[in-house]
């Protein structure tokens, strides 16, 4: 006969498991409950994540195509900023022009809050089709724009919202196929943003002189259409949860490691987008490079970030992502400050290439860290959407604030103030992330985190 204590425990188990009987039945029910409560990105199928195999790597390829047309497009805005600054299409201040790219990036991050619950209800294909259509349609509408407000609608909102709808699936699908190799898989997919940031600026600039702005932009739109067919046809869920995720997880606001990490990374995003938006225009406005080379600085930066989004991620599986992100932010700050004293082609190219490499961690590592800092894995999807929505405010601030510092002029004094602003934001982020890392590890230096 069971003791009263054992009987009490059994009664409690039966109550929690809705009347299940026996240990085997109880374990089965616990697994079913976990599946029902988890977001798709964390749903276990009949087997554990395969961490490889044809279907898993096909998802990485599909994720690559999504990053190619989301962050890859965002990383291209530097050439559009430089082109718009010439006044060939419309005349606006640097700050106003940067609002186009900032709104675009903000929409990518914020619309994840909307896309997440839709994705959990099984509408992956609808998200991919709708988002892809908006991206291609936005480029086609941008090709006929003549006014600033038209570019805001087409390039800022239409392309931004479309990219926001398809960005979440790339983040949500991969964790269901990978666990131990999550950093590598996410890094390979995220490298698509670097390839996009290389291909799109070169195509745009080379066609700009040959066929004009209209057909240069349309060609970019056709490339987006062709590459987006990959995720539309091949991206696949492993399982669908019985209960979609909540749009908000209120416990995230009191989970201090998660909340502080998000805040400190937001500060880094402000500095990041100062460099991404203004490096090309800086080289053109100061005469440090030829106009052609000024446009090519954007693909050079993204070529560096291609390795910066794969090598650190693969390394993060061994040493921990937070151990890489914090030093990376500090190095980005040093490179931003260095532009104060750089006035020749060789120096700008070297700084741009190195910045591309070290800044890659800001795009590729936050999703991995969001997963690590979320103890209840059933809330990973919700928290990832919330985290990126908050980071969107950093994107929204970085470009326009930098443009306000420049004002209507482009003197060396104003450029110095811009680089001090961007460098200080990145430095503050790196220092604060280092302090957070020490706090989480309770002062231990050699620990994977």
Coordinates of C-alpha atoms in Angstrom, one line a residue:
X1 CA 0.0 0.0 0.0
X2 CA 1.3 3.5 -0.9
X3 CA 2.1 5.9 1.9
X4 CA -0.2 9.0 2.4
X5 CA 2.7 11.1 1.0
X6 CA 2.9 9.0 -2.1
X7 CA -0.8 9.0 -2.6
X8 CA -0.9 12.7 -2.2
X9 CA 1.7 13.1 -4.9
X10 CA -0.1 10.7 -7.2
X11 CA -3.3 12.6 -6.7
X12 CA -1.6 15.8 -7.6
X13 CA -0.1 14.3 -10.7
X14 CA -3.4 13.0 -11.8
X15 CA -5.0 16.4 -11.3
X16 CA -2.3 18.2 -13.3
X17 CA -2.4 15.7 -16.1
X18 CA -6.2 15.7 -16.4
X19 CA -6.8 12.3 -15.1
X20 CA -4.0 10.3 -16.8
X21 CA -3.2 6.9 -15.3
X22 CA 0.2 5.3 -15.0
X23 CA 3.7 6.6 -15.6
X24 CA 3.8 6.0 -19.4
X25 CA 0.4 7.7 -20.0
X26 CA 1.6 10.6 -17.8
X27 CA 4.8 11.1 -19.8
X28 CA 2.8 11.0 -23.0
X29 CA 0.4 13.6 -21.8
X30 CA 3.2 15.9 -20.6
X31 CA 4.7 15.8 -24.0
X32 CA 1.4 16.6 -25.7
X33 CA 0.9 19.5 -23.3
X34 CA 4.4 20.8 -24.1
X35 CA 3.6 20.6 -27.8
X36 CA 0.4 22.5 -27.3
X37 CA 1.9 25.3 -25.3
X38 CA 5.1 25.8 -27.4
X39 CA 5.6 28.1 -30.3
X40 CA 6.4 26.4 -33.6
X41 CA 10.0 27.2 -33.4
X42 CA 10.3 25.0 -30.3
X43 CA 7.8 22.3 -31.0
X44 CA 9.2 18.8 -30.7
X45 CA 8.1 16.4 -33.4
X46 CA 8.1 12.6 -33.1
X47 CA 11.9 12.9 -33.1
X48 CA 14.4 15.4 -31.8
X49 CA 15.7 18.1 -34.2
X50 CA 17.8 16.2 -36.8
X51 CA 20.7 18.7 -36.8
X52 CA 21.3 17.9 -40.4
X53 CA 20.0 16.0 -43.3
X54 CA 18.6 17.1 -46.7
X55 CA 15.4 18.7 -45.4
X56 CA 17.1 20.5 -42.6
X57 CA 19.7 22.1 -44.9
X58 CA 17.0 23.0 -47.4
X59 CA 15.4 25.1 -44.7
X60 CA 18.7 26.8 -44.2
X61 CA 18.8 27.6 -47.9
X62 CA 15.2 28.9 -47.7
X63 CA 16.2 31.0 -44.7
X64 CA 19.2 32.3 -46.7
X65 CA 16.9 33.5 -49.4
X66 CA 14.7 35.2 -46.8
X67 CA 17.7 37.0 -45.2
X68 CA 18.8 37.9 -48.7
X69 CA 15.6 39.8 -49.3
X70 CA 15.0 41.2 -45.8
X71 CA 18.3 42.3 -44.2
X72 CA 20.0 42.1 -47.5
X73 CA 17.6 44.8 -48.8
X74 CA 18.1 46.8 -45.7
X75 CA 21.9 46.6 -46.0
X76 CA 21.5 48.1 -49.5
X77 CA 19.9 51.3 -48.4
X78 CA 23.3 53.0 -48.1
X79 CA 23.5 53.2 -51.9
X80 CA 20.0 54.6 -52.1
X81 CA 20.9 57.2 -49.4
X82 CA 23.9 58.2 -51.5
X83 CA 21.9 58.4 -54.7
X84 CA 19.1 60.4 -53.1
X85 CA 21.6 62.8 -51.6
X86 CA 22.6 63.8 -55.1
X87 CA 19.1 65.3 -55.7
X88 CA 18.6 63.3 -58.9
X89 CA 15.1 62.1 -57.8
X90 CA 14.1 64.6 -55.1
X91 CA 15.7 67.1 -52.7
X92 CA 15.6 66.4 -49.0
X93 CA 17.9 66.7 -46.0
X94 CA 20.1 63.7 -44.9
X95 CA 17.9 63.2 -41.9
X96 CA 14.7 63.1 -43.9
X97 CA 16.2 60.7 -46.5
X98 CA 17.4 58.3 -43.8
X99 CA 13.8 58.0 -42.5
X100 CA 13.1 55.9 -45.6
X101 CA 15.6 53.3 -44.6
X102 CA 14.8 53.6 -40.9
X103 CA 11.1 53.0 -41.4
X104 CA 11.9 50.0 -43.7
X105 CA 14.1 48.4 -41.0
X106 CA 11.6 49.2 -38.2
X107 CA 8.8 47.5 -40.1
X108 CA 10.9 44.4 -40.6
X109 CA 11.5 44.1 -36.9
X110 CA 8.1 45.2 -35.5
X111 CA 5.8 43.3 -37.9
X112 CA 7.3 40.1 -36.4
X113 CA 4.9 40.6 -33.5
X114 CA 2.0 40.2 -36.0
X115 CA 3.6 37.5 -38.1
X116 CA 4.5 35.3 -35.1
X117 CA 0.9 34.4 -34.0
X118 CA -0.2 34.0 -37.7
X119 CA 2.7 31.6 -38.3
X120 CA 1.8 29.6 -35.2
X121 CA -1.7 29.1 -36.7
X122 CA -0.2 27.3 -39.6
X123 CA -0.3 30.1 -42.2
X124 CA 3.4 29.9 -43.2
X125 CA 2.7 29.8 -46.9
X126 CA 0.3 32.8 -46.7
X127 CA 2.9 34.8 -44.8
X128 CA 5.6 34.0 -47.4
X129 CA 3.4 34.7 -50.4
X130 CA 2.0 38.0 -49.0
X131 CA 5.4 39.2 -47.8
X132 CA 7.1 38.3 -51.0
X133 CA 4.4 40.1 -53.0
X134 CA 4.8 43.3 -51.0
X135 CA 8.5 43.3 -51.4
X136 CA 8.4 42.9 -55.2
X137 CA 5.4 45.3 -55.5
X138 CA 7.3 47.8 -53.4
X139 CA 10.3 47.8 -55.7
X140 CA 8.1 48.1 -58.8
X141 CA 6.3 51.1 -57.2
X142 CA 9.6 52.7 -56.2
X143 CA 10.8 52.5 -59.8
X144 CA 8.1 55.1 -60.7
X145 CA 8.5 57.3 -57.7
X146 CA 9.3 61.0 -58.2
X147 CA 8.5 62.5 -54.8
X148 CA 9.9 61.9 -51.3
X149 CA 6.6 60.8 -49.8
X150 CA 6.1 58.3 -52.6
X151 CA 9.5 56.7 -51.7
X152 CA 8.5 56.6 -48.1
X153 CA 5.4 54.6 -48.9
X154 CA 7.0 52.2 -51.5
X155 CA 10.5 51.7 -50.1
X156 CA 9.8 52.4 -46.4
X157 CA 6.4 50.9 -45.7
X158 CA 5.6 48.5 -48.5
X159 CA 9.0 46.7 -48.7
X160 CA 9.5 47.0 -45.0
X161 CA 6.1 45.4 -44.1
X162 CA 6.6 42.6 -46.7
X163 CA 10.1 41.9 -45.3
X164 CA 8.7 41.8 -41.7
X165 CA 6.1 39.2 -42.6
X166 CA 8.6 36.7 -44.0
X167 CA 11.5 37.4 -41.5
X168 CA 9.8 35.6 -38.6
X169 CA 9.5 32.3 -40.5
X170 CA 13.2 32.2 -41.1
X171 CA 13.8 32.5 -37.3
X172 CA 11.0 30.2 -36.3
X173 CA 11.6 27.3 -38.6
X174 CA 15.3 26.7 -38.1
X175 CA 15.3 26.0 -34.3
X176 CA 12.9 23.1 -35.0
X177 CA 15.5 21.5 -37.3
X178 CA 18.6 22.3 -35.3
X179 CA 19.6 22.4 -31.6
X180 CA 23.3 21.6 -31.1
X181 CA 24.2 23.2 -34.4
X182 CA 21.8 26.1 -34.1
X183 CA 24.5 28.8 -34.2
X184 CA 26.0 27.4 -37.4
X185 CA 22.6 27.0 -39.1
X186 CA 21.4 30.5 -38.1
X187 CA 24.8 32.0 -39.2
X188 CA 24.6 30.4 -42.6
X189 CA 21.1 31.6 -43.1
X190 CA 22.0 35.1 -41.9
X191 CA 24.8 35.3 -44.4
X192 CA 22.1 35.7 -47.0
X193 CA 21.8 39.3 -45.8
X194 CA 25.4 39.9 -46.6
X195 CA 25.0 38.4 -50.1
X196 CA 22.0 40.5 -50.6
X197 CA 24.0 43.5 -49.5
X198 CA 26.7 42.7 -52.0
X199 CA 24.5 41.8 -55.0
X200 CA 21.8 44.4 -54.8
X201 CA 24.1 47.5 -54.5
X202 CA 26.3 46.4 -57.4
X203 CA 23.3 45.6 -59.7
X204 CA 21.7 48.9 -58.8
X205 CA 24.8 51.0 -59.4
X206 CA 25.9 49.3 -62.6
X207 CA 22.4 49.6 -64.1
X208 CA 21.9 53.1 -62.9
X209 CA 24.1 54.7 -65.6
X210 CA 23.0 52.2 -68.3
X211 CA 19.2 52.0 -68.0
X212 CA 18.4 54.7 -65.4
X213 CA 16.8 54.6 -62.0
X214 CA 13.5 53.1 -63.1
X215 CA 14.9 49.9 -64.7
X216 CA 17.7 49.5 -62.1
X217 CA 15.1 49.3 -59.4
X218 CA 12.8 47.0 -61.4
X219 CA 15.7 44.6 -62.0
X220 CA 16.3 44.5 -58.2
X221 CA 12.6 43.6 -57.9
X222 CA 12.9 40.8 -60.4
X223 CA 15.9 39.3 -58.5
X224 CA 13.9 39.5 -55.3
X225 CA 11.0 37.7 -57.0
X226 CA 13.2 34.9 -58.3
X227 CA 15.0 34.2 -55.0
X228 CA 11.8 34.4 -52.9
X229 CA 10.4 31.5 -54.8
X230 CA 12.8 29.2 -52.8
X231 CA 11.1 29.7 -49.4
X232 CA 7.6 29.9 -50.9
X233 CA 8.0 26.4 -52.3
X234 CA 10.4 24.7 -50.0
X235 CA 10.2 26.1 -46.5
X236 CA 8.3 23.7 -44.3
X237 CA 7.0 23.5 -40.7
X238 CA 7.9 20.4 -38.7
X239 CA 4.8 20.7 -36.5
X240 CA 1.9 22.9 -35.7
X241 CA 1.1 23.7 -32.1
X242 CA -2.4 23.3 -30.6
X243 CA -2.1 26.7 -29.0
X244 CA -0.7 29.7 -30.9
X245 CA 1.8 31.9 -29.0
X246 CA 0.7 35.0 -27.3
X247 CA 1.7 38.3 -28.9
X248 CA 3.2 39.5 -25.6
X249 CA 4.9 37.8 -22.7
X250 CA 4.6 40.2 -19.7
X251 CA 7.1 38.2 -17.7
X252 CA 9.8 39.4 -20.1
X253 CA 9.6 42.8 -18.5
X254 CA 10.7 41.4 -15.1
X255 CA 13.2 38.8 -16.5
X256 CA 16.2 41.2 -16.0
X257 CA 18.8 39.3 -18.0
X258 CA 16.5 39.2 -21.0
X259 CA 15.2 42.8 -20.6
X260 CA 18.7 44.3 -20.1
X261 CA 20.2 42.4 -23.0
X262 CA 17.5 43.7 -25.3
X263 CA 18.0 47.3 -24.0
X264 CA 21.8 47.2 -24.3
X265 CA 21.6 45.7 -27.8
X266 CA 19.2 48.4 -28.8
X267 CA 21.9 51.0 -28.0
X268 CA 24.3 49.1 -30.2
X269 CA 21.8 49.1 -33.1
X270 CA 21.8 52.9 -33.0
X271 CA 25.5 53.0 -33.6
X272 CA 25.3 50.2 -36.2
X273 CA 22.9 52.1 -38.4
X274 CA 24.9 55.3 -38.3
X275 CA 27.7 53.4 -40.1
X276 CA 25.5 51.5 -42.4
X277 CA 23.6 54.6 -43.7
X278 CA 26.5 57.2 -43.9
X279 CA 29.8 55.5 -44.7
X280 CA 29.1 55.6 -48.5
X281 CA 27.9 59.2 -48.4
X282 CA 30.8 60.2 -46.2
X283 CA 33.4 59.0 -48.8
X284 CA 31.5 60.9 -51.6
X285 CA 30.8 64.1 -49.7
X286 CA 34.4 64.5 -48.4
X287 CA 36.0 63.6 -51.8
X288 CA 37.9 60.7 -50.2
X289 CA 36.8 58.4 -53.0
X290 CA 35.4 58.7 -56.5
X291 CA 31.6 58.5 -56.9
X292 CA 31.8 55.0 -58.2
X293 CA 33.9 53.8 -55.3
X294 CA 31.6 55.5 -52.8
X295 CA 28.8 53.2 -54.1
X296 CA 31.0 50.1 -53.9
X297 CA 31.7 50.7 -50.2
X298 CA 28.3 49.3 -49.4
X299 CA 29.0 45.8 -51.0
X300 CA 32.5 45.9 -49.5
X301 CA 31.0 46.4 -46.0
X302 CA 28.5 43.6 -46.7
X303 CA 31.3 41.3 -48.0
X304 CA 33.0 41.6 -44.6
X305 CA 29.7 41.0 -42.8
X306 CA 29.2 37.7 -44.8
X307 CA 32.0 36.2 -42.7
X308 CA 31.0 38.2 -39.7
X309 CA 27.7 36.4 -39.6
X310 CA 29.0 32.9 -40.1
X311 CA 32.4 32.6 -38.4
X312 CA 31.3 34.1 -35.0
X313 CA 28.0 32.1 -35.1
X314 CA 29.9 28.8 -35.6
X315 CA 32.3 29.9 -32.8
X316 CA 29.3 30.7 -30.6
X317 CA 28.4 27.0 -30.4
X318 CA 31.7 26.5 -28.7
X319 CA 32.2 29.6 -26.5
X320 CA 28.8 31.1 -26.2
X321 CA 27.1 34.0 -28.2
X322 CA 27.3 36.7 -25.5
X323 CA 31.0 36.1 -25.2
X324 CA 31.3 37.2 -28.8
X325 CA 28.7 39.9 -29.1
X326 CA 30.1 42.2 -26.3
X327 CA 33.7 42.3 -27.7
X328 CA 32.3 42.7 -31.2
X329 CA 30.4 45.8 -30.2
X330 CA 33.5 47.4 -28.6
X331 CA 35.5 46.7 -31.8
X332 CA 32.8 48.3 -33.9
X333 CA 33.0 51.4 -31.7
X334 CA 36.8 51.6 -32.2
X335 CA 36.3 51.3 -36.0
X336 CA 33.6 54.0 -36.0
X337 CA 35.9 56.4 -34.1
X338 CA 38.7 55.7 -36.5
X339 CA 36.8 57.3 -39.4
X340 CA 37.5 60.7 -37.7
X341 CA 41.1 60.4 -38.8
X342 CA 40.6 58.6 -42.1
X343 CA 40.6 60.7 -45.3
X344 CA 41.9 58.4 -48.1
X345 CA 40.6 55.5 -50.1
X346 CA 42.8 52.8 -48.6
X347 CA 41.9 53.7 -45.0
X348 CA 38.2 53.9 -45.7
X349 CA 38.1 50.5 -47.5
X350 CA 40.0 48.8 -44.7
X351 CA 37.7 50.3 -42.0
X352 CA 34.6 49.5 -44.0
X353 CA 35.7 45.9 -44.5
X354 CA 36.6 45.3 -40.9
X355 CA 33.4 47.0 -39.7
X356 CA 31.4 44.7 -41.9
X357 CA 33.0 41.7 -40.3
X358 CA 32.6 42.7 -36.7
X359 CA 29.1 44.3 -37.1
X360 CA 27.8 41.0 -38.5
X361 CA 27.3 39.8 -34.9
X362 CA 24.6 42.3 -34.3
X363 CA 22.3 40.6 -36.9
X364 CA 23.2 37.0 -36.4
X365 CA 23.7 36.5 -32.7
X366 CA 20.7 38.2 -31.0
X367 CA 18.2 35.4 -32.0
X368 CA 20.6 32.8 -30.5
X369 CA 20.9 34.8 -27.3
X370 CA 17.2 35.4 -27.0
X371 CA 16.8 31.6 -27.0
X372 CA 19.5 31.1 -24.4
X373 CA 18.1 33.7 -22.1
X374 CA 14.5 32.4 -22.2
X375 CA 14.2 29.7 -19.5
X376 CA 10.6 28.7 -20.6
X377 CA 11.3 27.5 -24.1
X378 CA 7.5 27.6 -24.9
X379 CA 7.8 31.4 -24.9
X380 CA 10.9 31.7 -27.2
X381 CA 8.8 32.8 -30.2
X382 CA 6.9 35.5 -28.4
X383 CA 10.1 36.8 -26.7
X384 CA 12.0 36.9 -30.0
X385 CA 9.3 38.9 -31.6
X386 CA 9.2 41.3 -28.6
X387 CA 13.0 41.6 -28.6
X388 CA 13.3 42.5 -32.2
X389 CA 10.4 45.0 -31.9
X390 CA 12.3 46.8 -29.2
X391 CA 15.5 46.7 -31.3
X392 CA 13.6 48.3 -34.1
X393 CA 13.5 51.6 -32.1
X394 CA 17.3 51.6 -32.3
X395 CA 17.1 51.4 -36.0
X396 CA 14.5 54.1 -36.1
X397 CA 16.7 56.4 -34.1
X398 CA 20.2 55.7 -35.6
X399 CA 19.8 57.0 -39.1
X400 CA 17.6 60.1 -38.6
X401 CA 19.5 61.2 -35.5
X402 CA 22.8 60.9 -37.5
X403 CA 21.2 63.0 -40.3
X404 CA 20.2 65.6 -37.8
X405 CA 23.8 65.9 -36.6
X406 CA 25.0 66.5 -40.2
X407 CA 22.2 69.0 -40.8
X408 CA 22.4 70.7 -44.2
X409 CA 26.2 70.6 -44.3
X410 CA 28.9 68.1 -44.6
X411 CA 32.0 69.8 -43.0
X412 CA 34.7 67.7 -41.3
X413 CA 33.5 69.0 -37.9
X414 CA 30.0 67.7 -38.5
X415 CA 31.3 64.3 -39.7
X416 CA 33.5 64.1 -36.6
X417 CA 30.4 64.7 -34.4
X418 CA 28.5 61.9 -36.4
X419 CA 31.3 59.3 -35.8
X420 CA 31.6 60.3 -32.2
X421 CA 27.8 59.8 -31.8
X422 CA 27.8 56.4 -33.6
X423 CA 31.0 55.2 -31.8
X424 CA 29.8 56.1 -28.4
X425 CA 26.5 54.2 -28.9
X426 CA 28.4 51.1 -29.9
X427 CA 30.9 51.5 -27.1
X428 CA 28.2 51.9 -24.5
X429 CA 26.5 48.8 -25.8
X430 CA 29.7 46.7 -25.7
X431 CA 30.5 47.8 -22.1
X432 CA 27.0 47.3 -20.8
X433 CA 26.8 43.8 -22.5
X434 CA 30.1 42.9 -20.8
X435 CA 28.8 44.0 -17.4
X436 CA 25.6 42.0 -18.1
X437 CA 27.6 38.9 -19.0
X438 CA 29.6 39.1 -15.7
X439 CA 26.4 39.6 -13.8
X440 CA 24.8 36.5 -15.3
X441 CA 27.9 34.4 -14.9
X442 CA 28.3 35.7 -11.3
X443 CA 31.7 37.1 -12.0
X444 CA 33.1 34.0 -13.7
X445 CA 35.3 34.8 -16.7
X446 CA 35.8 31.4 -18.4
X447 CA 32.2 30.2 -18.8
X448 CA 30.2 29.5 -22.0
X449 CA 27.4 32.1 -22.1

